[in-house]
Short mmCIF file of C-alpha atoms in Angstrom, two decimals:
data_model
loop_
_atom_site.label_atom_id
_atom_site.label_comp_id
_atom_site.label_asym_id
_atom_site.label_seq_id
_atom_site.Cartn_x
_atom_site.Cartn_y
_atom_site.Cartn_z
CA MET A 1 21.25 -17.34 -21.04
CA LYS A 2 17.75 -17.53 -22.41
CA TYR A 3 17.07 -19.46 -25.56
CA ILE A 4 14.01 -19.55 -27.76
CA PHE A 5 13.01 -23.11 -28.47
CA ILE A 6 9.73 -22.76 -30.30
CA SER A 7 10.17 -23.30 -34.03
CA LEU A 8 8.35 -21.75 -36.92
CA LEU A 9 4.82 -23.09 -37.38
CA TRP A 10 4.96 -26.57 -38.78
CA LEU A 11 1.43 -26.81 -40.09
CA TYR A 12 -0.10 -24.87 -42.92
CA ALA A 13 -3.40 -25.01 -44.73
CA SER A 14 -1.88 -27.09 -47.52
CA ALA A 15 -0.93 -29.76 -44.98
CA VAL A 16 -4.50 -31.08 -44.97
CA SER A 17 -3.82 -32.76 -48.29
CA ALA A 18 -0.90 -34.64 -46.76
CA VAL A 19 -3.21 -36.96 -44.83
CA GLU A 20 -6.42 -38.75 -45.68
CA LEU A 21 -9.21 -37.36 -43.53
CA SER A 22 -12.83 -38.28 -43.31
CA ARG A 23 -14.92 -35.91 -45.43
CA HIS A 24 -16.75 -34.20 -42.55
CA VAL A 25 -13.52 -33.89 -40.54
CA ALA A 26 -11.70 -32.38 -43.53
CA ALA A 27 -14.47 -29.79 -43.94
CA GLN A 28 -14.25 -28.73 -40.29
CA VAL A 29 -10.46 -28.62 -40.46
CA MET A 30 -10.62 -26.32 -43.48
CA GLN A 31 -13.11 -24.09 -41.64
CA ALA A 32 -10.79 -23.90 -38.61
CA GLN A 33 -7.87 -23.00 -40.84
CA LYS A 34 -9.84 -20.15 -42.39
CA HIS A 35 -10.53 -18.78 -38.89
CA ALA A 36 -6.84 -19.06 -38.06
CA GLU A 37 -5.82 -17.23 -41.24
CA GLN A 38 -8.11 -14.37 -40.13
CA GLN A 39 -6.40 -14.34 -36.71
CA GLN A 40 -9.57 -15.76 -35.10
CA LEU A 41 -7.78 -18.38 -33.07
CA ASP A 42 -10.54 -18.83 -30.47
CA LYS A 43 -12.98 -19.68 -33.26
CA ALA A 44 -10.46 -22.01 -34.88
CA ILE A 45 -10.00 -23.82 -31.57
CA GLN A 46 -13.77 -24.05 -30.94
CA THR A 47 -14.30 -25.45 -34.42
CA LEU A 48 -11.72 -28.20 -33.92
CA ARG A 49 -12.92 -29.03 -30.41
CA ALA A 50 -16.38 -29.60 -31.86
CA VAL A 51 -15.06 -32.17 -34.36
CA THR A 52 -16.46 -35.67 -33.72
CA ALA A 53 -13.70 -37.75 -35.25
CA GLU A 54 -14.01 -41.53 -35.12
CA GLN A 55 -10.93 -42.57 -37.05
CA PRO A 56 -7.72 -42.63 -34.94
CA GLN A 57 -5.83 -40.83 -37.72
CA ASP A 58 -8.47 -38.08 -37.81
CA LYS A 59 -8.20 -37.64 -34.03
CA ALA A 60 -4.41 -37.43 -34.15
CA TYR A 61 -4.40 -34.87 -36.96
CA VAL A 62 -7.04 -32.70 -35.26
CA ALA A 63 -5.05 -32.86 -32.04
CA LEU A 64 -1.93 -31.70 -33.88
CA LEU A 65 -3.79 -28.76 -35.43
CA LEU A 66 -5.23 -27.90 -32.02
CA ALA A 67 -1.74 -27.96 -30.52
CA ASN A 68 -0.64 -25.49 -33.17
CA TYR A 69 -3.51 -23.09 -32.53
CA TYR A 70 -3.28 -23.39 -28.75
CA TRP A 71 0.39 -22.45 -28.95
CA GLN A 72 -0.34 -19.45 -31.17
CA ASN A 73 -3.04 -18.44 -28.69
CA GLY A 74 -0.63 -18.54 -25.73
CA GLN A 75 -2.15 -21.68 -24.16
CA SER A 76 1.00 -23.71 -23.82
CA GLN A 77 -0.28 -26.45 -21.49
CA SER A 78 -3.21 -27.23 -23.76
CA ALA A 79 -0.83 -27.19 -26.73
CA ILE A 80 1.45 -29.73 -25.02
CA GLU A 81 -1.50 -31.95 -24.09
CA GLN A 82 -2.76 -32.06 -27.68
CA ALA A 83 0.70 -32.49 -29.22
CA ARG A 84 1.51 -35.33 -26.82
CA TYR A 85 -1.70 -37.11 -27.84
CA ALA A 86 -0.89 -36.63 -31.53
CA VAL A 87 2.56 -38.14 -31.04
CA THR A 88 1.77 -40.99 -28.67
CA SER A 89 -1.19 -42.14 -30.78
CA ASN A 90 1.34 -43.29 -33.43
CA GLN A 91 -1.25 -42.46 -36.10
CA LEU A 92 0.78 -39.78 -37.90
CA LYS A 93 3.31 -41.42 -40.15
CA GLU A 94 6.58 -40.44 -41.82
CA ALA A 95 7.12 -36.69 -42.27
CA MET A 96 3.87 -35.69 -40.53
CA GLY A 97 4.71 -37.86 -37.53
CA TRP A 98 8.21 -36.41 -37.40
CA ARG A 99 6.84 -32.86 -37.53
CA ALA A 100 4.41 -33.64 -34.74
CA LYS A 101 7.23 -34.92 -32.54
CA ARG A 102 9.29 -31.84 -33.39
CA MET A 103 6.45 -29.59 -32.31
CA LEU A 104 6.02 -31.50 -29.05
CA ALA A 105 9.76 -31.31 -28.32
CA ASP A 106 9.77 -27.56 -28.96
CA LEU A 107 6.70 -27.00 -26.78
CA LEU A 108 8.17 -29.04 -23.92
CA ALA A 109 11.49 -27.20 -24.15
CA ASN A 110 9.75 -23.84 -24.19
CA ASP A 111 7.84 -24.92 -21.07
CA HIS A 112 11.12 -25.91 -19.32
CA GLN A 113 10.25 -29.61 -19.40
CA TYR A 114 13.76 -30.24 -20.56
CA GLN A 115 14.28 -33.89 -19.72
CA GLU A 116 11.29 -35.07 -21.75
CA ALA A 117 12.10 -32.61 -24.54
CA VAL A 118 15.66 -33.85 -24.99
CA THR A 119 14.42 -37.45 -25.26
CA TYR A 120 12.25 -36.46 -28.22
CA TYR A 121 15.00 -34.37 -29.82
CA ARG A 122 17.36 -37.36 -29.77
CA GLN A 123 14.68 -39.48 -31.46
CA LEU A 124 14.21 -36.74 -34.06
CA VAL A 125 17.94 -36.73 -34.84
CA GLU A 126 17.89 -40.45 -35.55
CA HIS A 127 14.93 -40.28 -37.91
CA ALA A 128 15.21 -36.86 -39.52
CA PRO A 129 13.67 -37.02 -43.03
CA VAL A 130 15.76 -34.01 -44.10
CA LYS A 131 19.42 -34.05 -43.03
CA LYS A 132 19.65 -30.27 -43.04
CA ASP A 133 17.42 -30.29 -39.94
CA VAL A 134 19.93 -32.34 -37.94
CA PRO A 135 22.43 -29.57 -37.00
CA GLN A 136 19.60 -27.43 -35.59
CA LEU A 137 18.38 -30.40 -33.56
CA TRP A 138 21.84 -30.98 -32.09
CA LEU A 139 21.96 -27.29 -31.20
CA ARG A 140 18.62 -27.64 -29.40
CA ILE A 141 19.97 -30.66 -27.52
CA GLY A 142 23.03 -28.64 -26.55
CA GLN A 143 20.80 -25.78 -25.35
CA ILE A 144 18.76 -28.09 -23.16
CA HIS A 145 21.80 -29.76 -21.59
CA TYR A 146 23.12 -26.27 -20.89
CA GLN A 147 19.88 -25.34 -19.13
CA LEU A 148 20.18 -28.54 -17.09
CA ALA A 149 23.80 -27.66 -16.20
CA GLN A 150 24.94 -30.89 -17.86
CA TRP A 151 28.17 -29.44 -19.17
CA GLN A 152 29.82 -32.46 -20.77
CA GLN A 153 26.60 -33.42 -22.56
CA THR A 154 26.40 -29.83 -23.76
CA LEU A 155 29.87 -30.06 -25.30
CA ASP A 156 29.09 -33.46 -26.83
CA ALA A 157 25.97 -32.06 -28.51
CA ILE A 158 27.79 -29.01 -29.85
CA ALA A 159 30.55 -31.29 -31.17
CA GLN A 160 27.87 -33.14 -33.14
CA TYR A 161 26.58 -29.80 -34.42
CA GLU A 162 30.08 -28.79 -35.50
CA ARG A 163 30.50 -31.97 -37.57
CA PHE A 164 28.32 -30.31 -40.20
CA GLN A 165 30.91 -27.52 -40.66
CA LEU A 166 28.37 -24.73 -40.84
CA PRO A 167 29.56 -21.11 -40.73
CA ASP A 168 30.34 -19.94 -37.21
CA ALA A 169 27.38 -18.54 -35.28
CA VAL A 170 27.17 -16.83 -31.91
CA MET A 171 24.58 -19.17 -30.35
CA PRO A 172 26.44 -22.50 -30.58
CA LEU A 173 29.80 -20.91 -29.78
CA SER A 174 28.47 -19.10 -26.71
CA ILE A 175 26.90 -22.34 -25.45
CA GLN A 176 30.18 -24.14 -26.00
CA LEU A 177 32.09 -21.40 -24.21
CA GLY A 178 29.79 -21.47 -21.22
CA ALA A 179 30.20 -25.23 -20.83
CA GLN A 180 33.98 -25.04 -21.24
CA ILE A 181 34.23 -22.42 -18.51
CA GLN A 182 31.99 -24.42 -16.18
CA LEU A 183 34.27 -27.44 -16.71
CA THR A 184 37.33 -25.19 -16.13
CA ARG A 185 38.65 -26.01 -19.60
CA TYR A 186 40.17 -22.59 -19.89
CA GLN A 187 42.75 -23.40 -22.56
CA ALA A 188 40.06 -24.89 -24.81
CA ALA A 189 37.86 -21.83 -24.20
CA ILE A 190 40.42 -19.44 -25.72
CA PRO A 191 39.96 -20.48 -29.40
CA THR A 192 36.19 -20.51 -28.85
CA ILE A 193 36.29 -16.89 -27.67
CA LYS A 194 38.49 -15.91 -30.61
CA ARG A 195 35.89 -17.36 -32.99
CA LEU A 196 33.23 -15.33 -31.20
CA LEU A 197 35.37 -12.21 -31.53
CA ALA A 198 35.64 -12.81 -35.26
CA LEU A 199 31.83 -12.60 -35.35
CA GLU A 200 31.42 -9.78 -32.82
CA PRO A 201 34.68 -7.81 -32.60
CA ASP A 202 33.03 -4.97 -30.68
CA GLN A 203 31.51 -7.23 -28.01
CA ARG A 204 33.15 -6.14 -24.77
CA ASN A 205 32.22 -9.32 -22.93
CA TRP A 206 34.17 -11.56 -25.35
CA TRP A 207 37.33 -9.47 -24.93
CA LEU A 208 37.08 -9.62 -21.15
CA GLN A 209 36.42 -13.36 -21.26
CA LEU A 210 39.51 -13.81 -23.43
CA VAL A 211 41.67 -11.84 -21.01
CA ASN A 212 40.22 -13.77 -18.09
CA MET A 213 40.97 -17.15 -19.72
CA GLU A 214 44.52 -16.08 -20.59
CA ILE A 215 45.11 -15.01 -16.99
CA LYS A 216 43.70 -18.30 -15.68
CA THR A 217 46.12 -20.17 -17.94
CA LYS A 218 48.98 -17.89 -16.78
CA GLN A 219 49.44 -16.37 -20.25
CA TYR A 220 49.99 -12.89 -18.84
CA ARG A 221 51.70 -11.43 -21.89
CA ALA A 222 48.85 -12.66 -24.10
CA ALA A 223 46.31 -11.26 -21.61
CA LEU A 224 48.03 -7.87 -21.74
CA ALA A 225 48.08 -7.92 -25.55
CA SER A 226 44.38 -8.81 -25.67
CA LEU A 227 43.36 -6.05 -23.26
CA GLU A 228 45.55 -3.52 -25.07
CA LEU A 229 43.99 -4.53 -28.40
CA ALA A 230 40.48 -4.22 -26.99
CA ARG A 231 41.33 -0.72 -25.79
CA LEU A 232 42.79 0.23 -29.17
CA LYS A 233 39.63 -1.01 -30.90
CA GLY A 234 37.59 1.38 -28.79
CA VAL A 235 36.09 -1.21 -26.46
CA GLU A 236 34.96 0.66 -23.35
CA LEU A 237 36.87 -0.53 -20.31
CA SER A 238 35.50 -0.09 -16.81
CA ASP A 239 37.56 1.33 -13.96
CA GLN A 240 38.13 -2.24 -12.78
CA ASN A 241 39.29 -3.25 -16.25
CA LEU A 242 41.80 -0.39 -16.27
CA LYS A 243 43.13 -1.48 -12.88
CA LEU A 244 43.57 -4.96 -14.37
CA LEU A 245 45.40 -3.45 -17.35
CA ALA A 246 47.78 -1.66 -14.97
CA ASN A 247 48.38 -4.89 -13.07
CA LEU A 248 49.16 -6.75 -16.31
CA TYR A 249 51.66 -4.05 -17.33
CA ALA A 250 53.38 -4.50 -13.98
CA GLN A 251 53.35 -8.30 -14.25
CA ASN A 252 54.95 -8.03 -17.66
CA GLY A 253 57.75 -5.79 -16.41
CA ILE A 254 56.38 -2.45 -17.60
CA PRO A 255 55.75 -0.63 -14.29
CA GLU A 256 55.84 2.87 -15.77
CA ARG A 257 52.87 2.13 -18.04
CA ALA A 258 51.12 0.52 -15.10
CA ALA A 259 51.60 3.69 -13.09
CA ARG A 260 50.46 5.93 -15.94
CA VAL A 261 47.23 3.93 -16.43
CA MET A 262 46.49 4.32 -12.72
CA ALA A 263 47.40 8.02 -12.80
CA SER A 264 45.05 8.54 -15.74
CA LEU A 265 42.29 6.75 -13.86
CA ALA A 266 42.98 8.88 -10.78
CA ALA A 267 42.73 12.05 -12.86
CA GLN A 268 39.43 11.01 -14.48
CA SER A 269 37.72 9.32 -11.52
CA PRO A 270 39.61 10.03 -8.29
CA SER A 271 36.75 8.70 -6.16
CA VAL A 272 37.10 5.17 -7.59
CA LEU A 273 40.59 4.72 -6.19
CA THR A 274 40.77 2.86 -2.92
CA LEU A 275 43.68 3.15 -0.52
CA ASP A 276 45.01 -0.14 -1.94
CA ASP A 277 44.88 1.37 -5.44
CA ILE A 278 46.83 4.43 -4.33
CA THR A 279 49.52 2.34 -2.65
CA GLN A 280 49.66 0.10 -5.72
CA MET A 281 50.21 3.16 -7.93
CA ALA A 282 52.94 4.40 -5.60
CA TYR A 283 54.59 0.99 -5.81
CA TYR A 284 54.40 1.05 -9.63
CA TRP A 285 56.11 4.46 -9.70
CA GLN A 286 58.72 3.13 -7.31
CA GLN A 287 59.35 0.10 -9.54
CA ALA A 288 59.70 2.47 -12.49
CA LYS A 289 62.30 4.47 -10.47
CA GLU A 290 60.16 7.58 -10.77
CA TRP A 291 61.03 8.61 -7.22
CA ASP A 292 59.24 11.96 -7.04
CA GLN A 293 55.99 10.42 -8.30
CA ALA A 294 56.38 7.53 -5.87
CA ILE A 295 56.92 9.87 -2.92
CA GLU A 296 53.94 12.00 -3.93
CA ASN A 297 51.63 8.97 -4.05
CA TRP A 298 52.95 7.52 -0.79
CA ARG A 299 52.16 10.91 0.76
CA ILE A 300 48.60 10.71 -0.59
CA ALA A 301 48.27 7.23 0.91
CA ALA A 302 49.65 8.51 4.22
CA GLN A 303 46.89 11.08 4.41
CA GLN A 304 44.50 8.12 4.81
CA ASP A 305 46.79 5.88 6.86
CA LYS A 306 49.81 7.43 8.55
CA LYS A 307 51.79 4.18 8.49
CA TYR A 308 52.66 4.96 4.86
CA TYR A 309 54.85 7.84 6.02
CA ARG A 310 57.39 5.05 6.55
CA ASP A 311 57.54 4.53 2.75
CA VAL A 312 57.86 8.27 2.20
CA ALA A 313 60.73 8.44 4.70
CA ARG A 314 62.56 5.50 3.17
CA LEU A 315 62.47 7.03 -0.29
CA GLN A 316 63.58 10.38 1.10
CA LEU A 317 66.54 8.66 2.76
CA GLN A 318 67.33 6.92 -0.51
CA GLN A 319 67.22 10.25 -2.35
CA GLY A 320 69.40 12.02 0.20
CA ASP A 321 66.65 14.21 1.61
CA TYR A 322 67.67 13.49 5.19
CA GLN A 323 66.12 16.50 6.95
CA GLU A 324 62.80 15.91 5.13
CA ALA A 325 63.02 12.26 6.19
CA LEU A 326 63.31 13.29 9.85
CA GLU A 327 60.26 15.54 9.49
CA THR A 328 58.33 12.69 7.90
CA LEU A 329 59.38 10.29 10.66
CA ALA A 330 57.96 12.74 13.20
CA LEU A 331 54.56 12.30 11.48
CA LEU A 332 54.99 8.52 11.66
CA GLN A 333 55.40 8.56 15.44
CA GLY A 334 52.76 6.32 17.05
CA HIS A 335 51.80 4.72 13.73
CA ASP A 336 54.66 2.25 13.35
CA LYS A 337 56.98 0.29 15.63
CA ALA A 338 58.99 2.70 17.75
CA ALA A 339 62.10 0.55 17.24
CA ASP A 340 61.77 0.75 13.44
CA ILE A 341 61.26 4.51 13.57
CA ALA A 342 64.35 4.86 15.75
CA LEU A 343 66.45 2.89 13.25
CA LEU A 344 65.28 5.11 10.38
CA ARG A 345 66.11 8.17 12.50
CA THR A 346 69.56 6.67 13.10
CA GLN A 347 70.20 6.58 9.34
CA ALA A 348 69.03 10.17 8.77
CA LEU A 349 70.99 11.59 11.72
CA TYR A 350 74.11 9.72 10.68
CA LYS A 351 73.86 11.19 7.17
CA LEU A 352 73.41 14.65 8.73
CA ASN A 353 76.58 14.00 10.74
CA GLN A 354 74.70 14.19 14.03
CA LEU A 355 76.51 11.17 15.44
CA ASP A 356 75.61 11.51 19.12
CA GLN A 357 71.94 11.72 18.32
CA ALA A 358 72.27 8.87 15.83
CA LEU A 359 73.89 6.67 18.51
CA HIS A 360 71.14 7.60 20.95
CA GLN A 361 68.48 6.48 18.46
CA ALA A 362 70.32 3.22 17.72
CA LYS A 363 70.50 2.42 21.47
CA LYS A 364 66.82 3.31 21.82
CA ALA A 365 65.92 0.92 19.01
CA ASP A 366 67.94 -1.90 20.57
CA SER A 367 66.37 -1.36 24.00
CA LEU A 368 62.87 -1.41 22.53
CA GLU A 369 63.43 -4.41 20.26
CA PRO A 370 66.92 -5.95 20.21
CA SER A 371 68.12 -6.61 16.67
CA ARG A 372 71.28 -7.30 14.73
CA GLU A 373 70.81 -4.08 12.75
CA ALA A 374 70.57 -1.95 15.90
CA LYS A 375 73.63 -3.57 17.45
CA SER A 376 75.55 -3.10 14.20
CA TRP A 377 74.71 0.62 14.25
CA ILE A 378 75.70 0.93 17.91
CA LYS A 379 79.04 -0.76 17.29
CA TYR A 380 79.77 1.30 14.18
CA LEU A 381 78.77 4.66 15.69
CA THR A 382 80.65 3.97 18.93
CA GLN A 383 83.82 3.10 16.99
CA LEU A 384 83.36 6.19 14.80
CA HIS A 385 82.91 8.38 17.86
CA GLN A 386 86.06 6.95 19.46
CA TYR A 387 88.00 7.37 16.23
CA ARG A 388 87.03 11.03 16.00
CA GLN A 389 87.94 11.63 19.67
CA ASN A 390 91.35 10.04 19.10
CA ARG A 391 91.98 12.22 16.08
CA GLU A 392 91.00 15.35 17.98
CA SER A 393 93.30 14.45 20.87
#
């Protein structure tokens, strides 16, 4: 995040009456201020640089004015140099001295000299002549600690800011949220995001952050509700967000909705679906006991990887489509374990009452990869064959 640290201008023409200046210095200061009012900053700077001030207070005040004009003129390093002199001279007292230190802190922060800036901001907090300035100073301190990746100090500063019970604002809340996430305080981040959503209900990023925090804290039903609500409010969800929505439906025991979200995504943007997405959709349909849809999607997956014909065949066996299952298993040949294919053939042939062929497949499976299932089929089919022969005789 980028933050703007520079404050409004602290010095105005009327400020010259706030300090006692030597007569010739005051005249040159007034002349410089007239140039500045006419947007002639170079002339204002030249006028002040030509001042021959002897009194320490005159020098400090001229330096502070120069800092102001240098900053307005885009000469930040010169502004910092002059502001630092004005502050460290200790010649500017009370409110003027405080304003000088505030300007130096702002200039340093804007120049990414954060460590020095935060030292001055903390001094400003302790000696603020107007208490209404204190919350803004704590916010600045929080911003700087954020830039320095000092997450706990960031939260401490924002906690000080919040003591003043000001109306919620995006800046302090977003800083607080960032620090909470960096410290993996996901549960604490959730109310922060909800406060941000109250301010910016159409901000997609806050909704996604809320869902993410709820998932990280294993609040899957809440995450689903949040993502559903975002969608209902018209928040645009990416393809990836919609896949997440489908996954949350499935996790919350609503596989049919999960499948329908994926089907809708497939209809709108078929190219965004990976093979994993297609198999996931098939699995959702299967969980929802929508067998035809499941078979159709397993077939689509099998067009990319023939091993998925196994899932097609299994569902066909389950649905009693035994001849279709045998045809599917023929397509699976060479793309799955031969022993597993033989066992699936055994089931289909048995259901088609082709017992000799079924027994042959069971024996083939056991020879390729001995298993309890294969031996069970061999025993059962052998006994059945003998029983039928006995009946016929």
